[in-house]
Amino acid sequence: MEPIPLVRASLGERELAAVAEVFASGWPAGQGPRGKALEARLAERYGVGDAVAVSNCGAALHLAVLALGVKPGDEVIVADYGFPAPAQAVRYLDAVPVFADVRPDTYTIDPQSVADLVTPRTVGVIAVDTVGLPADYTELQEIADRHGLFLVEDAACAVGATYQGRPAGSLAQVGCLSFHGRKGASSGEGGALLARDPAIGKDARLRSSFGIGSIFDMGNVVGLPIPTFTGIGYNFKLSDIAAAILEVQLGRIDELTERRSATAARYAELLADEELLTLPQVPQDRTHAWQTYMVTLDPRVDRAAVATELRGQGIGCGHGTFAAHVQPVFEAQQKCPVSADLFQRQLAIPMHAELRPEQVERVVDALRGAVRTHASTSTTGGAA
């Protein structure tokens, strides 16, 4: 039977043609003409002061906290549920990630949890658009303004989503995007930092290239400019090969998001009457990018057994995402019960723009059968 992968990038002939153009140009490395064109297009699309193309979203988060002046010992409140890259970015600077619990309906950071965690050592908040759904930025910005904190949007999963009519990635003073293979626009790997203040973009761009700026630009200067290393920088550049792919992908975001949304709607229609799982919810003031489609299993369902059965039928699935506060690396002291419960009960099923209707129906049939087969009669486990 044909495998149905959990994720699949939508890359084709147009992307290949763009790569061929880069090969012919003789400059495949970073910060060249295609990279600059991509940054200009990102800044225009998102309406920000500057956009910096980088190697991945983790690099963008690292550059963001550097540019915002986070120091050792500072506390930064981060969303607990999601890939723990924001917490790692905070730890890179020997600062302290403080984990905020999430809403049980949207899985995004709970503004009340954020407000309760603010201390004199708090300098900022990193919200996460969990698996593609924007967080509550109106409330989060009010909290940040009230306490004089920065607000960063980790929009890694949310390319193509919106909040109150604005694109995810532009909802805070700094936004961080991912162009990993499962995202709404992809170059395999890649990312971007979006900044309302051009000074933050300038800082990030310089640090992303060893602290000396663009070698491509230097090579086009008459004479012999010799850069001076005045501060620690990093090699976070995005290649022009990846930038060329992304220029094409940016033009396809609406198309690809529409296809994912149609799949999500079909899942919701076919699974609406299944009592052993809960479907994702989307508030009316925002739209979902559907990087991932996660169902929440009833506490009676053996998730591992369901996953084993699905994979045995060639259907990709995963555990969902992470409760960061239970990861040993962070040695977290606080509890996030909603996040911890979701981490135990959520299951990701196939979601990408290449899914065909008959594949969606096959996934649903297999999932429905598996959860019913592997549901016990006990009521132990997390709250429904």
GROMACS .gro file of C-alpha atoms in nm:
model
  384
    1MET     CA    1   0.000   0.000   0.000
    2GLU     CA    2   0.128   0.351  -0.087
    3PRO     CA    3   0.295   0.522   0.212
    4ILE     CA    4   0.141   0.848   0.334
    5PRO     CA    5   0.421   1.056   0.486
    6LEU     CA    6   0.366   1.279   0.788
    7VAL     CA    7   0.527   1.573   0.603
    8ARG     CA    8   0.636   1.652   0.248
    9ALA     CA    9   0.775   1.971   0.096
   10SER     CA   10   0.606   2.117  -0.212
   11LEU     CA   11   0.907   2.176  -0.438
   12GLY     CA   12   0.904   2.151  -0.816
   13GLU     CA   13   1.028   2.273  -1.151
   14ARG     CA   14   1.008   2.645  -1.072
   15GLU     CA   15   1.228   2.600  -0.769
   16LEU     CA   16   1.475   2.393  -0.973
   17ALA     CA   17   1.490   2.664  -1.239
   18ALA     CA   18   1.567   2.925  -0.974
   19VAL     CA   19   1.854   2.711  -0.844
   20ALA     CA   20   1.991   2.673  -1.197
   21GLU     CA   21   2.002   3.052  -1.225
   22VAL     CA   22   2.212   3.071  -0.910
   23PHE     CA   23   2.451   2.809  -1.043
   24ALA     CA   24   2.494   3.014  -1.360
   25SER     CA   25   2.554   3.334  -1.162
   26GLY     CA   26   2.871   3.201  -1.001
   27TRP     CA   27   2.768   3.309  -0.647
   28PRO     CA   28   2.593   3.027  -0.456
   29ALA     CA   29   2.710   3.143  -0.111
   30GLY     CA   30   2.531   3.368   0.137
   31GLN     CA   31   2.442   3.739   0.131
   32GLY     CA   32   2.464   3.757  -0.247
   33PRO     CA   33   2.211   3.908  -0.490
   34ARG     CA   34   1.944   3.642  -0.438
   35GLY     CA   35   1.971   3.672  -0.063
   36LYS     CA   36   1.931   4.048  -0.083
   37ALA     CA   37   1.632   4.011  -0.313
   38LEU     CA   38   1.471   3.767  -0.071
   39GLU     CA   39   1.523   4.002   0.223
   40ALA     CA   40   1.363   4.290   0.032
   41ARG     CA   41   1.067   4.074  -0.057
   42LEU     CA   42   1.024   3.954   0.301
   43ALA     CA   43   1.037   4.311   0.436
   44GLU     CA   44   0.770   4.416   0.186
   45ARG     CA   45   0.544   4.116   0.246
   46TYR     CA   46   0.552   4.149   0.623
   47GLY     CA   47   0.561   4.529   0.641
   48VAL     CA   48   0.868   4.543   0.867
   49GLY     CA   49   1.169   4.772   0.890
   50ASP     CA   50   1.416   4.500   0.798
   51ALA     CA   51   1.437   4.130   0.720
   52VAL     CA   52   1.750   3.920   0.763
   53ALA     CA   53   1.775   3.583   0.589
   54VAL     CA   54   1.955   3.326   0.806
   55SER     CA   55   2.034   2.956   0.813
   56ASN     CA   56   1.739   2.854   1.033
   57CYS     CA   57   1.486   2.983   1.284
   58GLY     CA   58   1.704   2.881   1.577
   59ALA     CA   59   1.968   3.121   1.447
   60ALA     CA   60   1.704   3.394   1.413
   61LEU     CA   61   1.598   3.345   1.776
   62HIS     CA   62   1.961   3.355   1.891
   63LEU     CA   63   2.023   3.677   1.699
   64ALA     CA   64   1.699   3.826   1.834
   65VAL     CA   65   1.787   3.785   2.200
   66LEU     CA   66   2.139   3.914   2.131
   67ALA     CA   67   2.006   4.224   1.955
   68LEU     CA   68   1.753   4.284   2.234
   69GLY     CA   69   2.031   4.291   2.493
   70VAL     CA   70   1.955   3.982   2.700
   71LYS     CA   71   2.226   3.934   2.964
   72PRO     CA   72   2.334   3.641   3.186
   73GLY     CA   73   2.087   3.593   3.469
   74ASP     CA   74   1.800   3.772   3.294
   75GLU     CA   75   1.466   3.591   3.288
   76VAL     CA   76   1.280   3.547   2.960
   77ILE     CA   77   0.929   3.399   2.967
   78VAL     CA   78   0.883   3.144   2.689
   79ALA     CA   79   0.593   2.934   2.572
   80ASP     CA   80   0.626   2.585   2.718
   81TYR     CA   81   0.452   2.388   2.444
   82GLY     CA   82   0.637   2.372   2.113
   83PHE     CA   83   0.983   2.293   1.984
   84PRO     CA   84   1.214   2.423   2.260
   85ALA     CA   85   1.431   2.644   2.038
   86PRO     CA   86   1.329   2.969   2.219
   87ALA     CA   87   1.440   2.830   2.554
   88GLN     CA   88   1.767   2.715   2.401
   89ALA     CA   89   1.827   3.061   2.254
   90VAL     CA   90   1.784   3.208   2.602
   91ARG     CA   91   2.025   2.954   2.749
   92TYR     CA   92   2.288   3.036   2.484
   93LEU     CA   93   2.327   3.370   2.665
   94ASP     CA   94   2.331   3.215   3.015
   95ALA     CA   95   1.993   3.371   3.077
   96VAL     CA   96   1.699   3.187   3.238
   97PRO     CA   97   1.402   3.057   3.039
   98VAL     CA   98   1.085   3.068   3.248
   99PHE     CA   99   0.814   2.844   3.104
  100ALA     CA  100   0.458   2.970   3.068
  101ASP     CA  101   0.173   2.722   3.037
  102VAL     CA  102  -0.056   2.722   2.735
  103ARG     CA  103  -0.426   2.744   2.662
  104PRO     CA  104  -0.598   2.403   2.647
  105ASP     CA  105  -0.797   2.497   2.335
  106THR     CA  106  -0.537   2.664   2.110
  107TYR     CA  107  -0.217   2.521   2.267
  108THR     CA  108  -0.066   2.872   2.250
  109ILE     CA  109   0.094   3.059   2.539
  110ASP     CA  110  -0.159   3.163   2.804
  111PRO     CA  111  -0.140   3.541   2.865
  112GLN     CA  112  -0.251   3.496   3.226
  113SER     CA  113   0.034   3.253   3.284
  114VAL     CA  114   0.273   3.511   3.139
  115ALA     CA  115   0.139   3.785   3.365
  116ASP     CA  116   0.177   3.563   3.671
  117LEU     CA  117   0.542   3.487   3.593
  118VAL     CA  118   0.674   3.843   3.559
  119THR     CA  119   0.941   3.929   3.819
  120PRO     CA  120   1.193   4.213   3.854
  121ARG     CA  121   1.439   3.995   3.660
  122THR     CA  122   1.208   3.948   3.361
  123VAL     CA  123   1.325   4.128   3.046
  124GLY     CA  124   1.108   3.978   2.776
  125VAL     CA  125   0.861   3.724   2.640
  126ILE     CA  126   0.897   3.482   2.350
  127ALA     CA  127   0.558   3.365   2.228
  128VAL     CA  128   0.522   3.063   1.999
  129ASP     CA  129   0.267   3.024   1.721
  130THR     CA  130   0.214   2.661   1.816
  131VAL     CA  131   0.224   2.429   1.512
  132GLY     CA  132   0.099   2.718   1.298
  133LEU     CA  133  -0.163   2.902   1.508
  134PRO     CA  134  -0.075   3.257   1.622
  135ALA     CA  135  -0.083   3.333   1.993
  136ASP     CA  136  -0.287   3.608   2.162
  137TYR     CA  137  -0.072   3.906   2.064
  138THR     CA  138  -0.310   4.181   2.172
  139GLU     CA  139  -0.305   4.057   2.531
  140LEU     CA  140   0.065   3.967   2.521
  141GLN     CA  141   0.164   4.311   2.393
  142GLU     CA  142  -0.039   4.476   2.668
  143ILE     CA  143   0.150   4.273   2.930
  144ALA     CA  144   0.485   4.352   2.767
  145ASP     CA  145   0.408   4.724   2.750
  146ARG     CA  146   0.287   4.733   3.109
  147HIS     CA  147   0.611   4.586   3.240
  148GLY     CA  148   0.856   4.730   2.987
  149LEU     CA  149   0.939   4.392   2.830
  150PHE     CA  150   1.033   4.299   2.476
  151LEU     CA  151   0.804   4.064   2.284
  152VAL     CA  152   0.937   3.819   2.025
  153GLU     CA  153   0.718   3.607   1.798
  154ASP     CA  154   0.845   3.258   1.722
  155ALA     CA  155   0.651   3.212   1.401
  156ALA     CA  156   0.857   2.913   1.289
  157CYS     CA  157   0.547   2.706   1.218
  158ALA     CA  158   0.316   2.986   1.109
  159VAL     CA  159   0.423   3.101   0.762
  160GLY     CA  160   0.088   3.165   0.592
  161ALA     CA  161  -0.114   3.221   0.911
  162THR     CA  162  -0.276   3.549   1.017
  163TYR     CA  163  -0.387   3.724   1.336
  164GLN     CA  164  -0.648   4.000   1.314
  165GLY     CA  165  -0.568   4.034   0.945
  166ARG     CA  166  -0.190   4.064   0.987
  167PRO     CA  167   0.058   3.796   0.878
  168ALA     CA  168   0.220   3.579   1.142
  169GLY     CA  169   0.581   3.688   1.177
  170SER     CA  170   0.487   4.058   1.193
  171LEU     CA  171   0.293   4.045   1.521
  172ALA     CA  172   0.570   4.154   1.762
  173GLN     CA  173   0.872   4.384   1.753
  174VAL     CA  174   1.079   4.088   1.630
  175GLY     CA  175   0.948   3.785   1.443
  176CYS     CA  176   1.137   3.468   1.359
  177LEU     CA  177   1.045   3.243   1.066
  178SER     CA  178   1.148   2.892   0.966
  179PHE     CA  179   1.177   2.756   0.613
  180HIS     CA  180   1.238   2.395   0.719
  181GLY     CA  181   1.105   2.121   0.494
  182ARG     CA  182   0.767   2.097   0.669
  183LYS     CA  183   0.687   2.469   0.676
  184GLY     CA  184   0.449   2.678   0.468
  185ALA     CA  185   0.741   2.797   0.253
  186SER     CA  186   1.051   2.581   0.239
  187SER     CA  187   1.408   2.567   0.113
  188GLY     CA  188   1.481   2.249   0.307
  189GLU     CA  189   1.642   2.453   0.584
  190GLY     CA  190   1.643   2.827   0.636
  191GLY     CA  191   1.499   3.108   0.842
  192ALA     CA  192   1.454   3.482   0.874
  193LEU     CA  193   1.451   3.751   1.140
  194LEU     CA  194   1.189   4.023   1.086
  195ALA     CA  195   1.237   4.348   1.277
  196ARG     CA  196   1.019   4.655   1.304
  197ASP     CA  197   1.327   4.857   1.404
  198PRO     CA  198   1.591   4.858   1.128
  199ALA     CA  199   1.860   4.890   1.395
  200ILE     CA  200   1.777   4.539   1.518
  201GLY     CA  201   1.798   4.407   1.163
  202LYS     CA  202   2.135   4.576   1.115
  203ASP     CA  203   2.267   4.421   1.437
  204ALA     CA  204   2.141   4.074   1.340
  205ARG     CA  205   2.278   4.092   0.986
  206LEU     CA  206   2.625   4.188   1.108
  207ARG     CA  207   2.636   3.917   1.374
  208SER     CA  208   2.511   3.657   1.126
  209SER     CA  209   2.825   3.702   0.915
  210PHE     CA  210   3.106   3.670   1.173
  211GLY     CA  211   3.058   4.036   1.270
  212ILE     CA  212   3.218   4.168   0.950
  213GLY     CA  213   2.929   4.192   0.706
  214SER     CA  214   2.886   4.072   0.349
  215ILE     CA  215   3.190   3.930   0.169
  216PHE     CA  216   2.992   3.964  -0.154
  217ASP     CA  217   2.957   4.339  -0.100
  218MET     CA  218   3.328   4.374  -0.019
  219GLY     CA  219   3.418   4.193  -0.338
  220ASN     CA  220   3.232   4.452  -0.542
  221VAL     CA  221   3.418   4.750  -0.394
  222VAL     CA  222   3.694   4.909  -0.600
  223GLY     CA  223   4.013   4.865  -0.404
  224LEU     CA  224   4.095   4.618  -0.128
  225PRO     CA  225   3.868   4.651   0.178
  226ILE     CA  226   4.002   4.450   0.471
  227PRO     CA  227   3.738   4.379   0.737
  228THR     CA  228   3.811   4.421   1.106
  229PHE     CA  229   3.670   4.181   1.363
  230THR     CA  230   3.550   4.401   1.649
  231GLY     CA  231   3.303   4.163   1.814
  232ILE     CA  232   3.198   3.801   1.827
  233GLY     CA  233   2.985   3.697   1.533
  234TYR     CA  234   2.840   3.376   1.394
  235ASN     CA  235   2.807   3.199   1.063
  236PHE     CA  236   2.428   3.208   1.026
  237LYS     CA  237   2.411   3.307   0.659
  238LEU     CA  238   2.154   3.164   0.420
  239SER     CA  239   2.295   3.052   0.086
  240ASP     CA  240   2.180   3.219  -0.233
  241ILE     CA  241   2.072   2.872  -0.349
  242ALA     CA  242   1.821   2.851  -0.065
  243ALA     CA  243   1.723   3.217  -0.110
  244ALA     CA  244   1.637   3.154  -0.475
  245ILE     CA  245   1.414   2.862  -0.379
  246LEU     CA  246   1.242   3.078  -0.118
  247GLU     CA  247   1.171   3.359  -0.362
  248VAL     CA  248   0.961   3.109  -0.557
  249GLN     CA  249   0.806   2.963  -0.243
  250LEU     CA  250   0.701   3.305  -0.112
  251GLY     CA  251   0.494   3.349  -0.424
  252ARG     CA  252   0.322   3.019  -0.350
  253ILE     CA  253   0.240   3.069   0.020
  254ASP     CA  254  -0.129   3.148  -0.035
  255GLU     CA  255  -0.174   2.854  -0.271
  256LEU     CA  256   0.000   2.606  -0.041
  257THR     CA  257  -0.177   2.734   0.271
  258GLU     CA  258  -0.513   2.702   0.097
  259ARG     CA  259  -0.439   2.338   0.016
  260ARG     CA  260  -0.337   2.262   0.375
  261SER     CA  261  -0.649   2.440   0.502
  262ALA     CA  262  -0.869   2.230   0.275
  263THR     CA  263  -0.710   1.915   0.418
  264ALA     CA  264  -0.763   2.041   0.774
  265ALA     CA  265  -1.129   2.112   0.697
  266ARG     CA  266  -1.173   1.763   0.556
  267TYR     CA  267  -1.014   1.606   0.864
  268ALA     CA  268  -1.249   1.809   1.083
  269GLU     CA  269  -1.550   1.699   0.881
  270LEU     CA  270  -1.462   1.330   0.880
  271LEU     CA  271  -1.357   1.313   1.248
  272ALA     CA  272  -1.625   1.539   1.395
  273ASP     CA  273  -1.819   1.249   1.552
  274GLU     CA  274  -1.521   1.059   1.694
  275GLU     CA  275  -1.559   1.067   2.071
  276LEU     CA  276  -1.212   0.930   2.147
  277LEU     CA  277  -1.025   1.236   2.020
  278THR     CA  278  -1.050   1.617   2.022
  279LEU     CA  279  -0.982   1.825   1.713
  280PRO     CA  280  -0.783   2.151   1.697
  281GLN     CA  281  -0.970   2.479   1.737
  282VAL     CA  282  -0.904   2.808   1.559
  283PRO     CA  283  -1.039   3.136   1.708
  284GLN     CA  284  -1.229   3.359   1.466
  285ASP     CA  285  -0.971   3.640   1.479
  286ARG     CA  286  -0.688   3.431   1.329
  287THR     CA  287  -0.608   3.171   1.067
  288HIS     CA  288  -0.392   2.859   1.096
  289ALA     CA  289  -0.094   2.773   0.878
  290TRP     CA  290  -0.150   2.402   0.946
  291GLN     CA  291   0.216   2.311   0.963
  292THR     CA  292   0.094   2.021   1.176
  293TYR     CA  293  -0.248   1.868   1.235
  294MET     CA  294  -0.265   1.738   1.593
  295VAL     CA  295  -0.551   1.548   1.750
  296THR     CA  296  -0.578   1.510   2.127
  297LEU     CA  297  -0.651   1.152   2.225
  298ASP     CA  298  -0.887   1.056   2.504
  299PRO     CA  299  -0.693   0.957   2.820
  300ARG     CA  300  -0.814   0.599   2.772
  301VAL     CA  301  -0.637   0.563   2.436
  302ASP     CA  302  -0.290   0.406   2.418
  303ARG     CA  303  -0.112   0.659   2.198
  304ALA     CA  304   0.197   0.445   2.139
  305ALA     CA  305  -0.018   0.155   2.022
  306VAL     CA  306  -0.214   0.382   1.788
  307ALA     CA  307   0.109   0.518   1.639
  308THR     CA  308   0.247   0.168   1.594
  309GLU     CA  309  -0.066   0.058   1.410
  310LEU     CA  310  -0.070   0.366   1.184
  311ARG     CA  311   0.294   0.329   1.094
  312GLY     CA  312   0.240  -0.038   1.029
  313GLN     CA  313  -0.009   0.069   0.763
  314GLY     CA  314   0.240   0.310   0.606
  315ILE     CA  315   0.081   0.621   0.760
  316GLY     CA  316   0.321   0.872   0.912
  317CYS     CA  317   0.247   1.010   1.257
  318GLY     CA  318   0.429   1.174   1.546
  319HIS     CA  319   0.391   1.266   1.909
  320GLY     CA  320   0.293   1.626   1.832
  321THR     CA  321   0.536   1.868   1.992
  322PHE     CA  322   0.722   1.919   2.321
  323ALA     CA  323   0.653   2.027   2.677
  324ALA     CA  324   0.982   2.206   2.731
  325HIS     CA  325   0.966   2.221   3.111
  326VAL     CA  326   0.994   1.841   3.142
  327GLN     CA  327   1.307   1.824   2.926
  328PRO     CA  328   1.607   1.747   3.152
  329VAL     CA  329   1.833   2.002   2.984
  330PHE     CA  330   1.639   2.297   3.128
  331GLU     CA  331   1.612   2.179   3.491
  332ALA     CA  332   1.288   2.375   3.514
  333GLN     CA  333   1.133   2.438   3.854
  334GLN     CA  334   0.780   2.541   3.760
  335LYS     CA  335   0.492   2.320   3.649
  336CYS     CA  336   0.286   2.360   3.330
  337PRO     CA  337   0.002   2.110   3.370
  338VAL     CA  338  -0.182   2.189   3.047
  339SER     CA  339   0.134   2.159   2.840
  340ALA     CA  340   0.237   1.840   3.020
  341ASP     CA  341  -0.103   1.683   2.951
  342LEU     CA  342  -0.099   1.777   2.583
  343PHE     CA  343   0.252   1.635   2.551
  344GLN     CA  344   0.120   1.299   2.667
  345ARG     CA  345  -0.198   1.287   2.460
  346GLN     CA  346  -0.149   1.462   2.128
  347LEU     CA  347  -0.079   1.284   1.802
  348ALA     CA  348   0.026   1.443   1.473
  349ILE     CA  349  -0.120   1.291   1.159
  350PRO     CA  350  -0.020   1.357   0.795
  351MET     CA  351  -0.043   1.723   0.694
  352HIS     CA  352   0.111   1.881   0.387
  353ALA     CA  353  -0.002   2.046   0.066
  354GLU     CA  354   0.048   1.731  -0.142
  355LEU     CA  355  -0.212   1.516   0.037
  356ARG     CA  356  -0.484   1.383  -0.191
  357PRO     CA  357  -0.848   1.344  -0.080
  358GLU     CA  358  -0.834   0.966  -0.092
  359GLN     CA  359  -0.523   0.971   0.128
  360VAL     CA  360  -0.701   1.187   0.384
  361GLU     CA  361  -0.989   0.939   0.394
  362ARG     CA  362  -0.747   0.650   0.438
  363VAL     CA  363  -0.576   0.829   0.729
  364VAL     CA  364  -0.911   0.895   0.895
  365ASP     CA  365  -1.030   0.537   0.857
  366ALA     CA  366  -0.704   0.403   0.998
  367LEU     CA  367  -0.700   0.651   1.286
  368ARG     CA  368  -1.060   0.586   1.381
  369GLY     CA  369  -1.003   0.211   1.384
  370ALA     CA  370  -0.680   0.241   1.583
  371VAL     CA  371  -0.816   0.464   1.859
  372ARG     CA  372  -1.116   0.237   1.907
  373THR     CA  373  -0.901  -0.075   1.911
  374HIS     CA  374  -0.656   0.072   2.163
  375ALA     CA  375  -0.898   0.242   2.405
  376SER     CA  376  -0.926   0.086   2.748
  377THR     CA  377  -1.228   0.100   2.974
  378SER     CA  378  -1.032   0.276   3.255
  379THR     CA  379  -1.055   0.650   3.314
  380THR     CA  380  -0.695   0.706   3.426
  381GLY     CA  381  -0.483   0.974   3.262
  382GLY     CA  382  -0.503   1.349   3.204
  383ALA     CA  383  -0.816   1.557   3.195
  384ALA     CA  384  -1.025   1.547   2.882
   0.00000   0.00000   0.00000
